[in-house]
Structure formats: C-alpha cells, structure tokens
Amino acid sequence: MARIGVFVCHCGLNIASTVDVEQVVEALTGYPGVAFAADYAYMCSDPGQELIQSSIEEHDLDGVVVAACSPSMHEATFRRTAGTAGLNPYRLEVANIREQVAWPHQGAPEEATRKAVEIVRTLVEKVRRDEPLQALSLPITRRALVVGGGIAGLTAALDVADTGYPVVLVERADHLGGRAAELSSLYLDGGGSERLVQERMEAAAHHPRIEVLTNSEVVGFDGYVGNFTVQIARGGEMEGSGAARDVAEYEVGAVVLATGFDLYAKEHLKEYGGGRYPDVVDSFTFEKLLGEGEIRRPSDGRVPREVVWVQCAGSRSPELHRPYCSKICCMCAAKQTMAYRDAVPDGQAYVFYIDIRSQGRGYDEFVQQAMEEYGVVYLRGKVSRVAKRNGRLQVWGVDTLTGRSANVGADMVVLMSAAVPSGGSDELGRLLRVGVDENGFFAEAHPKLHPVESLTAGVYLAGAAQFPKDIPESVAQASGAAAKVLRLFAREELSQEPSVAVVDERLCVGCGLCVPACPYEARAIHPWRPVATVNTALCQGCGACAVACRNKATTVRNMDTGQILAMMEAVL
C-alpha cells in the first residue's frame, strides 16, 4: 500500500491569507494512501526541506506531494530534497495552490480551500501511480555557436573562448562590429566607440579558439542540447552574386543568438516626412554625419543651424506602428544633441518627447546636462507631422507642459526610429525552434527566472535580439549567456528529464499522426518497421503526440491515461 506524504506550504501569506492551510492538512490526513500530512510557513526554506527529508525517513514514505507555488519555481528543489532522503525524485509532485488557487480566488477563501484540497488529492492519485524514473544521460559537444558579430556576440564569443572552449562566430555582414561599430561616440563617457568595438573585433579575429565566419548564415539546424548539428552557408547567393554557396557542417553543444536589431524603416513614417524629404534622417544616418566630423545636411551640403529630434518615431504607437518603447532612443538623442552642439556651436537643437526614460546610473544626469549645459530645448509632446513649407522643414506638435501648439522650423529632422528585430529573425527562430514574442523579438524562457535562455534547451539569447537594449545591458546579458554555456560545458554529461513520450509497439500501427504533432521534431517513423519512434533527447514531454495518437499507443511517462482518469475521479 502506498505511503504518501503531503506537505502544504503557507508561502508566507501568499497562500495562507486565502487558503485555510490547516484545513487542507486535516482533509488529506485521512485520505487513502496518505501516511503523513503537515504544513510549514516556507516549505522551500532549509527548515522546510529538512522537514520533508526527516518525514520521508521517519514515516518510510514512498511518495511526496508538496502543495505550494508553481512547479516551475521549486519542483527541482523539492525533487533534490527527496533524492537526498533516498526517495526517487520522480515520485514527488508539486500541487500548485498559489497561482492556481490562492491568487485568483482571494475573495472566496472557503471555495479556494475546497479547490486546494481537490488539487492536492489529484496529485496524491498521480504520485500513487508514478514510476520511479531515472534521469537520462547524454554526451556534450563542447563547442559553441554564436550567431551575430555585434557587441553582444563578440562578448559572448570571447567569454567562452577565453575559458578554453572553441567557438564558431557567424556574422551575416562582411564585417564584425554590428550596430555599435556605426556609432560616432558613446554617451556618458563621450569617447568614440571605435576603440571599444575594434578591440573586441581584433581579439575575436585573432583568437586561436574562435572561427569567424562573415558573409555567412545558418541554413540548417538539428539535434538537441549538447549535441546540435548546424549547417552554415557562406557568401554566394546571400550577397546577391548568384554563385552557389559553400555549406559547411558543424557539431556544437550550445548556441547564443545575438542577432541585434534594425531600425524601423523611415519610409513607414510618412507623417514625419520619412522617405519624402532627404533632410529627414534616422538616428544612424545622423551618427554617420557626426562621425565624418562636419555635419552637412544631405539635400544641399549646408551646415544645419536648427535640428529637431523626434522621439518615439514608430515606437509607443500601437495604432499605427510599434507598441513598445525602444529604450535606447532617449539617451541616444541626448548624446546626439550634445555632439551636434559641439560640432555647430551656434546651432540650436530641439527634442520632441512623450516622456524621458533615462534609466541607469548617470543617465538622468546626462539628459539634464544636455538641457542645462548645451541649451537643448526639450518640448514635451508628440509630433503630429513634418512637412516642407517655403523651402524649409516645419515640425508641428503640441507642448503639453504649456498647453500650446508648437511649430518649429528646422534645417534637418532626426527620427529616433523604433528598434525592430533584425531581418530574418523569424526564419532563424523557426529553424532553431526558438519562439518570438508578439513584436518579433526572440522570447526568453522566463522574464525573471530564465532571462537569457530560450524555450529550446541549449539556445541562449544576448543583446537586442531579445529586446531593445543599450551597450552596457547587451554586454551584461552576453556575459550571462556565456556563463550559461560554460555551466553546460562544465558538466561531465547532461542529465535529461525522463518524463518523455513512450510508444507501446503492440498498439502502434505507424500511422504517423504523432510526427507533425510534435513541436520539437522528436517523433519519427522507424526506417523499416511500421512503428513510431521517440528521440528522447529532443522530447520535452509536452504530450501533443499522445493527444494525436488514435490508438493511445503513445503516452508520456508519469502522465498516462490511467493516471489522468484517477486524478479526475479524485475530483468528481
């Protein structure tokens, strides 16, 4: 007979303020198969884990249910605790009574308590039928692939290579450096970006453990964490030559996506004169003018005496353009206006803004410096349109601080255009099985707990490929991604989750419905036998194939039909 222990967590007041924890313990104490039940304030704390360990040994428990927060938070912690006490880790389940009970039902404590009891009962039935699984072991290829040769990609590649592991650095352009190489200077220190980028470019190009592939792109991808096979094409058709591309194959264990960003095309910003007037330019075009040392407007080569910067050009505009804040524009505009005033001392700079988002050490002071020391005029209000009148650009908007309309004549207009995903991100994401968010940027596995990991194990994110960010943040995230790669490579072998799909060959007829149902490409038909197979290294245990299987030949370990029916009976 099963001897299952139930441990209910208060989670401080997160659970206990809504759910009557003591009543849950009381209701489960006499439930069939439950040999011990207890509660504790913080079950994930060291004393809470010690309670679980000692109870397993004292009461000879062969299964455990921890009623607490989401399994994604502490399931691994509790399973390690159970394993330390001698219990098979996969005979422990987490009942989510915080996110699924306490938080959504704060106004109905009695109903929430009943629901908590029912959820815990279902997990008791599941544990009763859980198999004592063993983790799968997989080898590791200790070579990394970094896609993107900008500041984030260079940082990640150097961090990994300096630790002793080989790196393949793939860049679509014919040079390294990315967007950072296009900057005339950096804000805060005011120094040129050439030294910052050039040092890393040279270090990568001459590093004995980094293979740099420019004019290249990933065209094929297969495998799983620790053992990916990547096809990389160089030159040829990608550059428009029409020549056949040279495709090479590499075995890698981890991938860092650092593909950067592009600017929202100014041709989409007709209301601001984008694509209509040559003197309406984007921020990187103005960076190029600053880098040339003498600012002259594109139309006639004259020095512009009045320049208007339009913030949020294409950003924060869900009705017409992009809904999100591009994050880098406020600081970039402040830097450019100061550089412009240094280059044209008698010039006047204007900045139309919705609000200033200068988040970072010294950032707000830097913007204030532009206003107070450089005389940059900041006008709080969104520009309605830019048009040419009497041979001169006119910028119409509203100064919301004074409540008056604003009409500023300008020799040039600089659009601080939205940062958008780099071209080809969608195709690359599909190829590498990496999801994108609603704006097209690569999506992280969890915004707080796993900010540099993608949902595909072994594929990590760095820099503006994940969302717009400036150089310090991109470098920090790139080093974080590199640290994840090094942590992976430091293992002797990989431990794979064993809760994967399995096939009962007595029932399988090889119909193949499970193959397209699998989002991880883990299913296939055997080469000569009429049965389906499972690549356990790729399988994530999502159960999509089990749903598609008409004969119920496919199940997921520790989530079979018998368990599900028993869980339902516990509720009904």
Coordinates of C-alpha atoms in Angstrom, one line a residue:
M1 CA 0.0 0.0 0.0
A2 CA 1.2 3.5 -0.9
R3 CA 2.7 5.7 1.9
I4 CA 2.5 9.2 0.6
G5 CA 3.4 12.4 2.5
V6 CA 1.6 15.7 1.9
F7 CA 3.4 18.9 2.8
V8 CA 1.4 22.2 2.5
C9 CA 3.2 25.5 2.3
H10 CA 1.9 28.8 3.7
C11 CA 4.2 30.7 1.3
G12 CA 4.1 33.4 4.0
L13 CA 0.7 34.9 3.4
N14 CA 0.6 34.3 -0.3
I15 CA -1.3 31.1 0.2
A16 CA -2.3 31.2 3.9
S17 CA -4.1 34.5 3.6
T18 CA -6.7 32.8 1.3
V19 CA -6.4 29.1 1.8
D20 CA -7.0 27.5 5.2
V21 CA -3.8 25.5 5.2
E22 CA -4.6 23.7 8.4
Q23 CA -7.9 22.5 6.9
V24 CA -6.2 21.2 3.8
V25 CA -3.8 19.2 6.0
E26 CA -6.7 17.9 8.0
A27 CA -8.7 16.9 4.9
L28 CA -5.7 15.0 3.5
T29 CA -4.7 13.2 6.7
G30 CA -7.3 10.6 6.4
Y31 CA -7.2 10.3 2.6
P32 CA -6.4 6.8 1.3
G33 CA -2.7 6.3 0.8
V34 CA -1.6 9.4 2.8
A35 CA 0.6 8.3 5.7
F36 CA 1.7 11.8 6.8
A37 CA 0.5 15.4 6.3
A38 CA 2.0 18.6 7.7
D39 CA 2.2 22.3 6.9
Y40 CA 5.0 24.8 7.2
A41 CA 5.5 28.6 6.6
Y42 CA 8.0 28.3 3.8
M43 CA 8.5 24.8 2.5
C44 CA 11.3 25.8 0.1
S45 CA 13.4 27.1 3.0
D46 CA 16.1 25.0 4.6
P47 CA 13.9 24.0 7.6
G48 CA 11.0 23.2 5.2
Q49 CA 13.3 20.9 3.2
E50 CA 14.6 19.3 6.4
L51 CA 11.0 18.6 7.4
I52 CA 10.4 16.8 4.1
Q53 CA 13.7 14.8 4.4
S54 CA 13.1 13.7 8.0
S55 CA 9.5 12.8 7.4
I56 CA 10.5 10.6 4.4
E57 CA 12.9 8.7 6.6
E58 CA 10.7 8.6 9.8
H59 CA 7.5 7.6 8.1
D60 CA 9.0 5.4 5.4
L61 CA 7.3 7.5 2.7
D62 CA 7.3 6.2 -0.9
G63 CA 5.8 9.3 -2.5
V64 CA 5.5 13.0 -1.7
V65 CA 3.1 15.8 -2.7
V66 CA 4.2 19.4 -1.9
A67 CA 1.3 21.8 -2.1
A68 CA 3.0 25.2 -2.8
C69 CA 3.7 27.5 -5.7
S70 CA 4.1 26.7 -9.4
P71 CA 6.3 23.7 -10.2
S72 CA 8.4 25.9 -12.4
M73 CA 9.6 27.7 -9.3
H74 CA 10.7 24.9 -6.9
E75 CA 9.9 21.5 -8.3
A76 CA 13.6 20.9 -9.0
T77 CA 14.4 22.0 -5.4
F78 CA 11.9 19.6 -3.8
R79 CA 13.0 16.7 -6.0
R80 CA 16.6 17.2 -5.0
T81 CA 15.4 17.2 -1.4
A82 CA 13.5 13.9 -1.9
G83 CA 16.5 12.3 -3.6
T84 CA 18.8 13.3 -0.7
A85 CA 16.4 11.4 1.6
G86 CA 16.6 8.3 -0.6
L87 CA 13.2 8.7 -2.4
N88 CA 13.1 8.5 -6.1
P89 CA 12.8 12.2 -7.2
Y90 CA 10.1 11.4 -9.8
R91 CA 7.9 10.1 -7.0
L92 CA 7.4 13.7 -5.9
E93 CA 4.9 16.1 -7.4
V94 CA 4.1 19.7 -6.7
A95 CA 0.5 20.8 -6.4
N96 CA 0.1 24.5 -7.4
I97 CA -2.2 26.1 -4.8
R98 CA -0.7 29.6 -5.1
E99 CA -1.0 30.7 -8.7
Q100 CA -4.0 28.3 -9.4
V101 CA -5.9 28.8 -6.1
A102 CA -4.8 31.5 -3.6
W103 CA -4.1 34.3 -6.0
P104 CA -7.1 34.0 -8.4
H105 CA -9.6 33.3 -5.6
Q106 CA -8.6 35.9 -2.9
G107 CA -12.2 37.0 -2.4
A108 CA -13.5 33.4 -1.8
P109 CA -11.5 31.7 0.9
E110 CA -13.9 28.8 1.5
E111 CA -14.1 27.9 -2.2
A112 CA -10.4 28.3 -2.5
T113 CA -9.8 25.9 0.4
R114 CA -12.0 23.3 -1.2
K115 CA -10.3 23.7 -4.5
A116 CA -6.9 23.3 -2.9
V117 CA -8.0 20.1 -1.2
E118 CA -9.2 18.7 -4.6
I119 CA -6.0 19.7 -6.4
V120 CA -3.8 18.0 -3.7
R121 CA -6.0 14.9 -3.9
T122 CA -5.4 14.7 -7.7
L123 CA -1.7 14.8 -7.1
V124 CA -1.9 12.1 -4.5
E125 CA -3.5 9.9 -7.1
K126 CA -0.8 10.8 -9.6
V127 CA 2.0 10.0 -7.2
R128 CA 0.4 6.7 -6.3
R129 CA 0.9 5.6 -9.9
D130 CA 4.2 7.4 -10.7
E131 CA 7.0 5.2 -11.9
P132 CA 10.4 5.6 -10.2
L133 CA 12.1 7.0 -13.2
Q134 CA 15.8 7.6 -13.7
A135 CA 17.3 10.6 -15.4
L136 CA 18.7 10.1 -18.9
S137 CA 22.4 10.7 -19.6
L138 CA 23.5 12.5 -22.8
P139 CA 27.0 13.4 -24.0
I140 CA 28.1 17.0 -24.6
T141 CA 29.9 18.6 -27.6
R142 CA 32.0 21.3 -26.1
R143 CA 31.9 23.9 -28.9
A144 CA 29.6 26.9 -29.0
L145 CA 27.9 28.7 -31.9
V146 CA 27.4 32.4 -31.7
V147 CA 25.1 34.0 -34.3
G148 CA 25.8 37.7 -34.7
G149 CA 29.0 39.6 -34.6
G150 CA 27.9 42.8 -32.8
I151 CA 29.0 43.8 -29.4
A152 CA 26.9 41.2 -27.7
G153 CA 28.0 38.4 -30.0
L154 CA 31.7 39.4 -29.7
T155 CA 31.4 39.5 -25.9
A156 CA 29.8 36.1 -25.7
A157 CA 32.3 34.5 -28.1
L158 CA 35.3 35.9 -26.2
D159 CA 34.0 34.9 -22.8
V160 CA 33.5 31.3 -23.9
A161 CA 36.8 31.1 -25.9
D162 CA 38.8 32.7 -23.1
T163 CA 37.7 29.8 -20.9
G164 CA 39.2 27.3 -23.3
Y165 CA 36.3 26.1 -25.5
P166 CA 36.1 26.5 -29.3
V167 CA 33.6 29.0 -30.7
V168 CA 32.1 29.4 -34.2
L169 CA 31.1 33.1 -34.7
V170 CA 28.7 33.6 -37.6
E171 CA 28.0 37.1 -39.0
R172 CA 25.7 37.8 -41.9
A173 CA 27.5 41.1 -42.9
D174 CA 31.0 41.2 -44.4
H175 CA 32.5 42.7 -41.2
L176 CA 32.1 42.3 -37.4
G177 CA 31.0 45.1 -35.0
G178 CA 27.3 45.3 -35.7
R179 CA 25.4 48.5 -34.7
A180 CA 28.0 49.5 -32.2
A181 CA 30.5 50.0 -35.0
E182 CA 28.2 52.6 -36.6
L183 CA 28.2 54.9 -33.5
S184 CA 30.3 58.0 -33.6
S185 CA 30.6 58.1 -29.8
L186 CA 29.1 56.7 -26.6
Y187 CA 27.1 58.5 -24.1
L188 CA 28.3 59.1 -20.5
D189 CA 32.0 58.8 -21.4
G190 CA 31.7 60.7 -24.7
G191 CA 34.5 58.6 -26.2
G192 CA 34.4 57.0 -29.6
S193 CA 33.1 53.5 -30.0
E194 CA 35.8 52.6 -32.4
R195 CA 38.2 51.5 -29.6
L196 CA 35.6 49.5 -27.7
V197 CA 34.4 47.6 -30.8
Q198 CA 37.8 47.4 -32.6
E199 CA 39.5 45.8 -29.6
R200 CA 36.9 43.1 -29.4
M201 CA 36.8 42.6 -33.2
E202 CA 40.6 42.1 -33.3
A203 CA 40.5 39.9 -30.2
A204 CA 37.9 37.7 -31.9
A205 CA 39.5 37.7 -35.3
H206 CA 42.9 36.6 -33.9
H207 CA 41.7 34.3 -31.1
P208 CA 43.0 30.8 -31.6
R209 CA 39.7 29.2 -30.4
I210 CA 37.3 31.4 -32.4
E211 CA 36.5 30.7 -36.0
V212 CA 35.0 33.8 -37.6
L213 CA 32.6 33.3 -40.5
T214 CA 31.5 36.6 -42.1
N215 CA 29.1 36.7 -45.1
S216 CA 27.5 33.7 -43.5
E217 CA 24.2 32.5 -42.1
V218 CA 22.7 29.4 -40.5
V219 CA 20.7 27.4 -43.0
G220 CA 20.3 24.1 -41.2
F221 CA 19.8 23.0 -37.6
D222 CA 19.2 19.7 -36.0
G223 CA 19.8 17.9 -32.7
Y224 CA 19.4 18.7 -29.1
V225 CA 21.1 20.4 -26.2
G226 CA 24.7 19.4 -26.0
N227 CA 24.6 17.9 -29.5
F228 CA 23.4 20.2 -32.2
T229 CA 24.3 19.8 -35.9
V230 CA 24.4 23.2 -37.7
Q231 CA 24.8 23.9 -41.4
I232 CA 26.3 27.3 -42.2
A233 CA 26.3 28.8 -45.7
R234 CA 29.0 31.4 -46.7
G235 CA 28.8 34.1 -49.4
G236 CA 27.2 33.4 -52.8
E237 CA 23.5 34.0 -53.2
M238 CA 23.2 35.8 -49.9
E239 CA 25.4 38.5 -51.2
G240 CA 23.4 38.6 -54.5
S241 CA 26.2 37.2 -56.6
G242 CA 24.1 34.3 -57.8
A243 CA 27.0 31.9 -57.1
A244 CA 26.5 28.7 -55.2
R245 CA 27.1 29.0 -51.5
D246 CA 29.6 26.9 -49.7
V247 CA 27.8 25.0 -46.9
A248 CA 29.8 23.6 -44.0
E249 CA 28.5 21.5 -41.1
Y250 CA 29.5 22.0 -37.5
E251 CA 28.8 20.0 -34.3
V252 CA 28.1 22.3 -31.4
G253 CA 26.8 21.9 -27.9
A254 CA 25.2 25.3 -27.4
V255 CA 24.0 28.3 -29.4
V256 CA 24.0 32.0 -28.5
L257 CA 21.6 34.2 -30.6
A258 CA 23.0 37.8 -30.7
T259 CA 21.4 39.0 -34.0
G260 CA 20.9 42.5 -32.8
F261 CA 18.2 44.9 -34.2
D262 CA 17.3 47.0 -37.2
L263 CA 15.7 50.4 -37.4
Y264 CA 12.1 50.8 -38.3
A265 CA 12.2 51.9 -41.9
K266 CA 11.6 55.7 -42.1
E267 CA 9.5 55.1 -45.3
H268 CA 6.8 53.8 -42.9
L269 CA 6.8 57.2 -41.1
K270 CA 5.2 59.3 -43.8
E271 CA 3.6 61.6 -41.2
Y272 CA 7.2 62.6 -40.2
G273 CA 8.3 63.1 -43.8
G274 CA 10.2 59.8 -43.8
G275 CA 11.2 58.8 -47.3
R276 CA 9.8 62.1 -48.7
Y277 CA 12.4 64.7 -47.7
P278 CA 16.2 64.0 -47.8
D279 CA 16.8 66.1 -44.7
V280 CA 14.6 63.8 -42.6
V281 CA 17.1 61.1 -41.5
D282 CA 17.2 58.3 -39.0
S283 CA 19.5 58.2 -36.0
F284 CA 22.2 56.0 -37.6
T285 CA 22.4 58.3 -40.6
F286 CA 23.0 61.2 -38.2
E287 CA 25.6 59.1 -36.4
K288 CA 27.4 58.8 -39.7
L289 CA 27.3 62.6 -40.2
L290 CA 28.7 63.0 -36.7
G291 CA 31.5 60.5 -37.4
E292 CA 32.5 62.5 -40.5
G293 CA 33.5 65.4 -38.3
E294 CA 31.5 68.1 -40.1
I295 CA 27.7 67.9 -40.2
R296 CA 26.2 68.8 -43.5
R297 CA 22.6 68.1 -44.5
P298 CA 22.0 65.6 -47.3
S299 CA 20.0 67.8 -49.6
D300 CA 22.5 70.6 -50.3
G301 CA 25.5 70.1 -48.1
R302 CA 24.9 73.1 -46.0
V303 CA 25.5 73.1 -42.2
P304 CA 22.1 72.8 -40.4
R305 CA 21.5 75.6 -37.9
E306 CA 18.4 74.2 -36.4
V307 CA 17.8 70.4 -36.0
V308 CA 14.8 68.7 -34.5
W309 CA 14.9 65.3 -32.9
V310 CA 11.6 63.4 -32.9
Q311 CA 11.5 60.8 -30.1
C312 CA 9.3 57.6 -30.3
A313 CA 9.2 57.8 -34.1
G314 CA 7.4 54.5 -34.7
S315 CA 7.6 53.4 -31.0
R316 CA 4.8 53.5 -28.5
S317 CA 2.3 53.8 -31.3
P318 CA 0.1 50.7 -31.2
E319 CA -2.5 52.2 -33.6
L320 CA 0.0 52.9 -36.4
H321 CA 3.4 51.4 -35.8
R322 CA 5.1 49.6 -32.9
P323 CA 3.5 49.5 -29.4
Y324 CA 6.7 49.2 -27.3
C325 CA 9.3 51.6 -26.0
S326 CA 12.6 51.1 -27.9
K327 CA 14.5 52.0 -24.7
I328 CA 17.7 53.4 -26.3
C329 CA 16.3 56.5 -28.0
C330 CA 16.2 58.9 -25.1
M331 CA 19.9 58.6 -24.3
C332 CA 20.9 58.4 -27.9
A333 CA 19.0 61.7 -28.6
A334 CA 20.7 63.4 -25.7
K335 CA 24.1 62.3 -26.9
Q336 CA 23.5 63.4 -30.5
T337 CA 22.2 66.8 -29.5
M338 CA 25.3 67.4 -27.4
A339 CA 27.6 66.2 -30.2
Y340 CA 25.7 68.4 -32.6
R341 CA 26.2 71.5 -30.4
D342 CA 29.9 70.7 -30.1
A343 CA 30.2 70.5 -33.9
V344 CA 27.9 73.5 -34.6
P345 CA 28.3 75.9 -31.6
D346 CA 25.8 78.4 -33.0
G347 CA 23.2 75.7 -33.8
Q348 CA 20.0 75.0 -31.9
A349 CA 18.8 71.6 -31.1
Y350 CA 15.1 70.7 -30.2
V351 CA 13.8 67.4 -28.9
F352 CA 10.1 66.5 -29.0
Y353 CA 9.4 63.8 -26.5
I354 CA 6.5 62.0 -24.8
D355 CA 8.4 61.5 -21.6
I356 CA 12.1 60.9 -20.8
R357 CA 13.1 57.3 -20.0
S358 CA 16.6 57.6 -18.8
Q359 CA 17.0 54.6 -16.6
G360 CA 20.5 53.8 -15.4
R361 CA 23.4 55.2 -13.4
G362 CA 24.2 58.7 -14.5
Y363 CA 21.6 58.5 -17.3
D364 CA 19.2 61.2 -15.9
E365 CA 22.1 63.5 -15.1
F366 CA 23.4 63.1 -18.7
V367 CA 20.0 64.2 -20.1
Q368 CA 20.0 67.2 -17.7
Q369 CA 23.4 68.1 -18.9
A370 CA 22.1 68.3 -22.5
M371 CA 19.4 70.7 -21.3
E372 CA 21.3 72.9 -18.9
E373 CA 24.9 73.0 -20.3
Y374 CA 24.2 72.6 -24.0
G375 CA 20.9 74.5 -24.2
V376 CA 19.0 71.8 -25.9
V377 CA 15.3 72.7 -25.9
Y378 CA 13.1 69.7 -24.8
L379 CA 9.4 70.0 -25.8
R380 CA 7.1 67.6 -24.1
G381 CA 4.6 66.5 -26.7
K382 CA 4.2 64.2 -29.7
V383 CA 4.9 65.5 -33.2
S384 CA 1.8 65.4 -35.4
R385 CA 3.5 65.9 -38.7
V386 CA 6.6 67.1 -40.6
A387 CA 6.2 68.9 -43.9
K388 CA 8.1 71.4 -46.1
R389 CA 6.9 75.0 -46.2
N390 CA 8.7 77.7 -48.2
G391 CA 11.7 75.5 -48.7
R392 CA 12.1 74.7 -45.1
L393 CA 11.0 71.8 -42.9
Q394 CA 8.3 72.6 -40.4
V395 CA 7.6 70.4 -37.4
W396 CA 4.1 70.6 -35.9
G397 CA 3.3 69.3 -32.4
V398 CA 1.9 70.2 -29.0
D399 CA 3.9 71.3 -25.9
T400 CA 1.8 69.5 -23.3
L401 CA 3.6 71.4 -20.4
T402 CA 2.3 74.8 -21.6
G403 CA -0.8 73.5 -23.4
R404 CA 0.2 75.4 -26.6
S405 CA 0.8 74.1 -30.1
A406 CA 4.4 74.1 -31.3
N407 CA 5.6 74.9 -34.7
V408 CA 9.4 74.6 -35.1
G409 CA 11.3 75.4 -38.3
A410 CA 14.2 73.0 -39.0
D411 CA 17.0 72.5 -41.4
M412 CA 17.1 68.8 -40.5
V413 CA 14.9 66.4 -38.7
V414 CA 16.3 63.3 -37.0
L415 CA 13.8 60.5 -36.4
M416 CA 14.6 58.4 -33.4
S417 CA 13.1 55.4 -35.1
A418 CA 11.9 52.3 -33.3
A419 CA 14.2 49.3 -32.9
V420 CA 12.8 46.3 -34.6
P421 CA 14.0 42.6 -34.9
S422 CA 16.8 42.2 -37.3
G423 CA 15.9 40.9 -40.8
G424 CA 15.5 37.2 -40.9
S425 CA 14.8 36.7 -37.2
D426 CA 11.5 34.9 -37.9
E427 CA 13.1 32.4 -40.2
L428 CA 16.1 31.8 -37.9
G429 CA 13.7 31.4 -35.0
R430 CA 11.7 28.7 -36.8
L431 CA 14.9 27.0 -37.9
L432 CA 16.3 26.8 -34.3
R433 CA 12.9 26.2 -32.8
V434 CA 13.1 29.4 -30.8
G435 CA 9.9 31.3 -30.1
V436 CA 9.4 35.0 -30.7
D437 CA 7.2 37.4 -28.8
E438 CA 4.3 39.5 -30.2
N439 CA 6.8 42.0 -31.6
G440 CA 9.1 39.5 -33.3
F441 CA 12.0 39.5 -30.8
F442 CA 13.3 36.2 -29.5
A443 CA 11.4 35.2 -26.4
E444 CA 13.1 34.2 -23.2
A445 CA 12.0 31.1 -21.3
H446 CA 11.0 33.2 -18.2
P447 CA 11.4 37.0 -17.8
K448 CA 12.7 36.7 -14.2
L449 CA 14.0 33.2 -13.6
H450 CA 15.5 32.4 -17.1
P451 CA 16.1 35.8 -18.8
V452 CA 18.9 34.6 -21.1
E453 CA 17.5 31.1 -22.0
S454 CA 15.1 30.4 -24.8
L455 CA 12.5 27.7 -24.6
T456 CA 14.8 25.4 -26.6
A457 CA 17.3 24.0 -24.2
G458 CA 20.9 24.9 -25.1
V459 CA 19.9 28.0 -27.1
Y460 CA 20.6 31.3 -25.3
L461 CA 19.8 34.9 -26.0
A462 CA 22.0 38.0 -25.9
G463 CA 21.7 41.7 -26.7
A464 CA 18.9 43.4 -28.7
A465 CA 17.9 40.1 -30.3
Q466 CA 15.8 39.6 -27.2
F467 CA 14.6 43.2 -26.9
P468 CA 16.0 46.7 -27.5
K469 CA 18.8 47.4 -25.0
D470 CA 21.9 49.6 -24.9
I471 CA 25.6 48.5 -24.9
P472 CA 26.0 48.0 -21.1
E473 CA 22.9 45.9 -20.9
S474 CA 23.8 44.0 -24.1
V475 CA 27.3 43.2 -22.8
A476 CA 25.9 42.1 -19.4
Q477 CA 23.4 39.8 -21.0
A478 CA 26.0 38.4 -23.4
S479 CA 28.3 37.5 -20.5
G480 CA 25.3 36.0 -18.7
A481 CA 24.6 33.8 -21.8
A482 CA 28.2 32.9 -22.0
A483 CA 28.1 31.8 -18.3
K484 CA 25.2 29.6 -19.1
V485 CA 27.2 28.0 -21.9
L486 CA 30.2 27.5 -19.7
R487 CA 28.0 25.9 -17.0
L488 CA 26.7 23.5 -19.6
F489 CA 30.2 22.6 -20.8
A490 CA 31.5 22.1 -17.3
R491 CA 29.3 19.0 -16.8
E492 CA 30.6 15.5 -17.4
E493 CA 27.4 14.7 -19.2
L494 CA 23.8 16.0 -19.5
S495 CA 21.0 14.8 -17.3
Q496 CA 17.8 14.7 -19.4
E497 CA 14.3 14.8 -17.9
P498 CA 12.9 11.2 -18.2
S499 CA 9.3 12.3 -18.3
V500 CA 9.2 11.8 -22.1
A501 CA 6.9 10.1 -24.6
V502 CA 7.0 6.4 -25.0
V503 CA 5.4 4.1 -27.6
D504 CA 3.6 0.8 -26.9
E505 CA 4.6 -1.1 -30.0
R506 CA 1.8 -3.6 -29.5
L507 CA -0.7 -0.8 -30.2
C508 CA 1.2 1.4 -32.7
V509 CA 0.4 1.0 -36.4
G510 CA 2.8 3.6 -37.7
C511 CA 0.1 6.0 -38.9
G512 CA 2.5 8.9 -38.4
L513 CA 0.0 11.3 -36.9
C514 CA 2.4 11.9 -34.0
V515 CA 5.2 13.2 -36.2
P516 CA 3.7 16.5 -37.3
A517 CA 2.0 16.9 -33.9
C518 CA 5.4 17.2 -32.2
P519 CA 6.7 20.8 -32.0
Y520 CA 10.2 19.7 -31.1
E521 CA 10.7 17.3 -34.0
A522 CA 11.2 14.4 -31.6
R523 CA 8.9 12.0 -33.4
A524 CA 9.6 9.9 -36.5
I525 CA 8.6 6.6 -38.1
H526 CA 11.0 3.8 -37.9
P527 CA 13.0 3.3 -41.2
W528 CA 11.7 -0.2 -41.8
R529 CA 9.2 -1.1 -39.1
P530 CA 5.7 0.3 -39.0
V531 CA 6.0 1.9 -35.6
A532 CA 6.7 5.4 -34.4
T533 CA 9.9 6.3 -32.5
V534 CA 10.8 9.0 -29.9
N535 CA 14.1 10.9 -29.8
T536 CA 14.2 11.1 -26.0
A537 CA 16.9 13.8 -26.2
L538 CA 14.6 16.1 -28.1
C539 CA 11.3 15.2 -26.4
Q540 CA 10.1 17.8 -23.9
G541 CA 7.2 15.7 -22.5
C542 CA 4.5 18.2 -23.8
G543 CA 2.1 15.4 -24.6
A544 CA 1.0 16.7 -28.0
C545 CA 1.8 13.4 -29.7
A546 CA -0.2 11.5 -27.1
V547 CA -3.2 13.6 -27.9
A548 CA -2.8 12.9 -31.6
C549 CA -2.4 9.2 -31.2
R550 CA -5.7 7.5 -32.0
N551 CA -4.7 4.1 -30.7
K552 CA -3.4 5.5 -27.4
A553 CA -0.1 3.8 -28.2
T554 CA 1.8 6.9 -27.2
T555 CA 1.8 8.1 -23.6
V556 CA 4.1 10.3 -21.5
R557 CA 5.9 8.7 -18.6
N558 CA 4.1 9.5 -15.3
M559 CA 1.2 11.1 -17.2
D560 CA -0.6 8.1 -18.7
T561 CA -4.3 7.6 -19.3
G562 CA -4.7 5.6 -16.1
Q563 CA -3.2 8.4 -14.0
I564 CA -5.3 11.1 -15.6
L565 CA -8.5 9.1 -15.1
A566 CA -7.6 8.5 -11.4
M567 CA -6.9 12.2 -11.0
M568 CA -10.3 13.1 -12.4
E569 CA -12.1 10.5 -10.2
A570 CA -10.5 12.2 -7.2
V571 CA -12.2 15.4 -8.1
L572 CA -15.5 14.1 -9.3

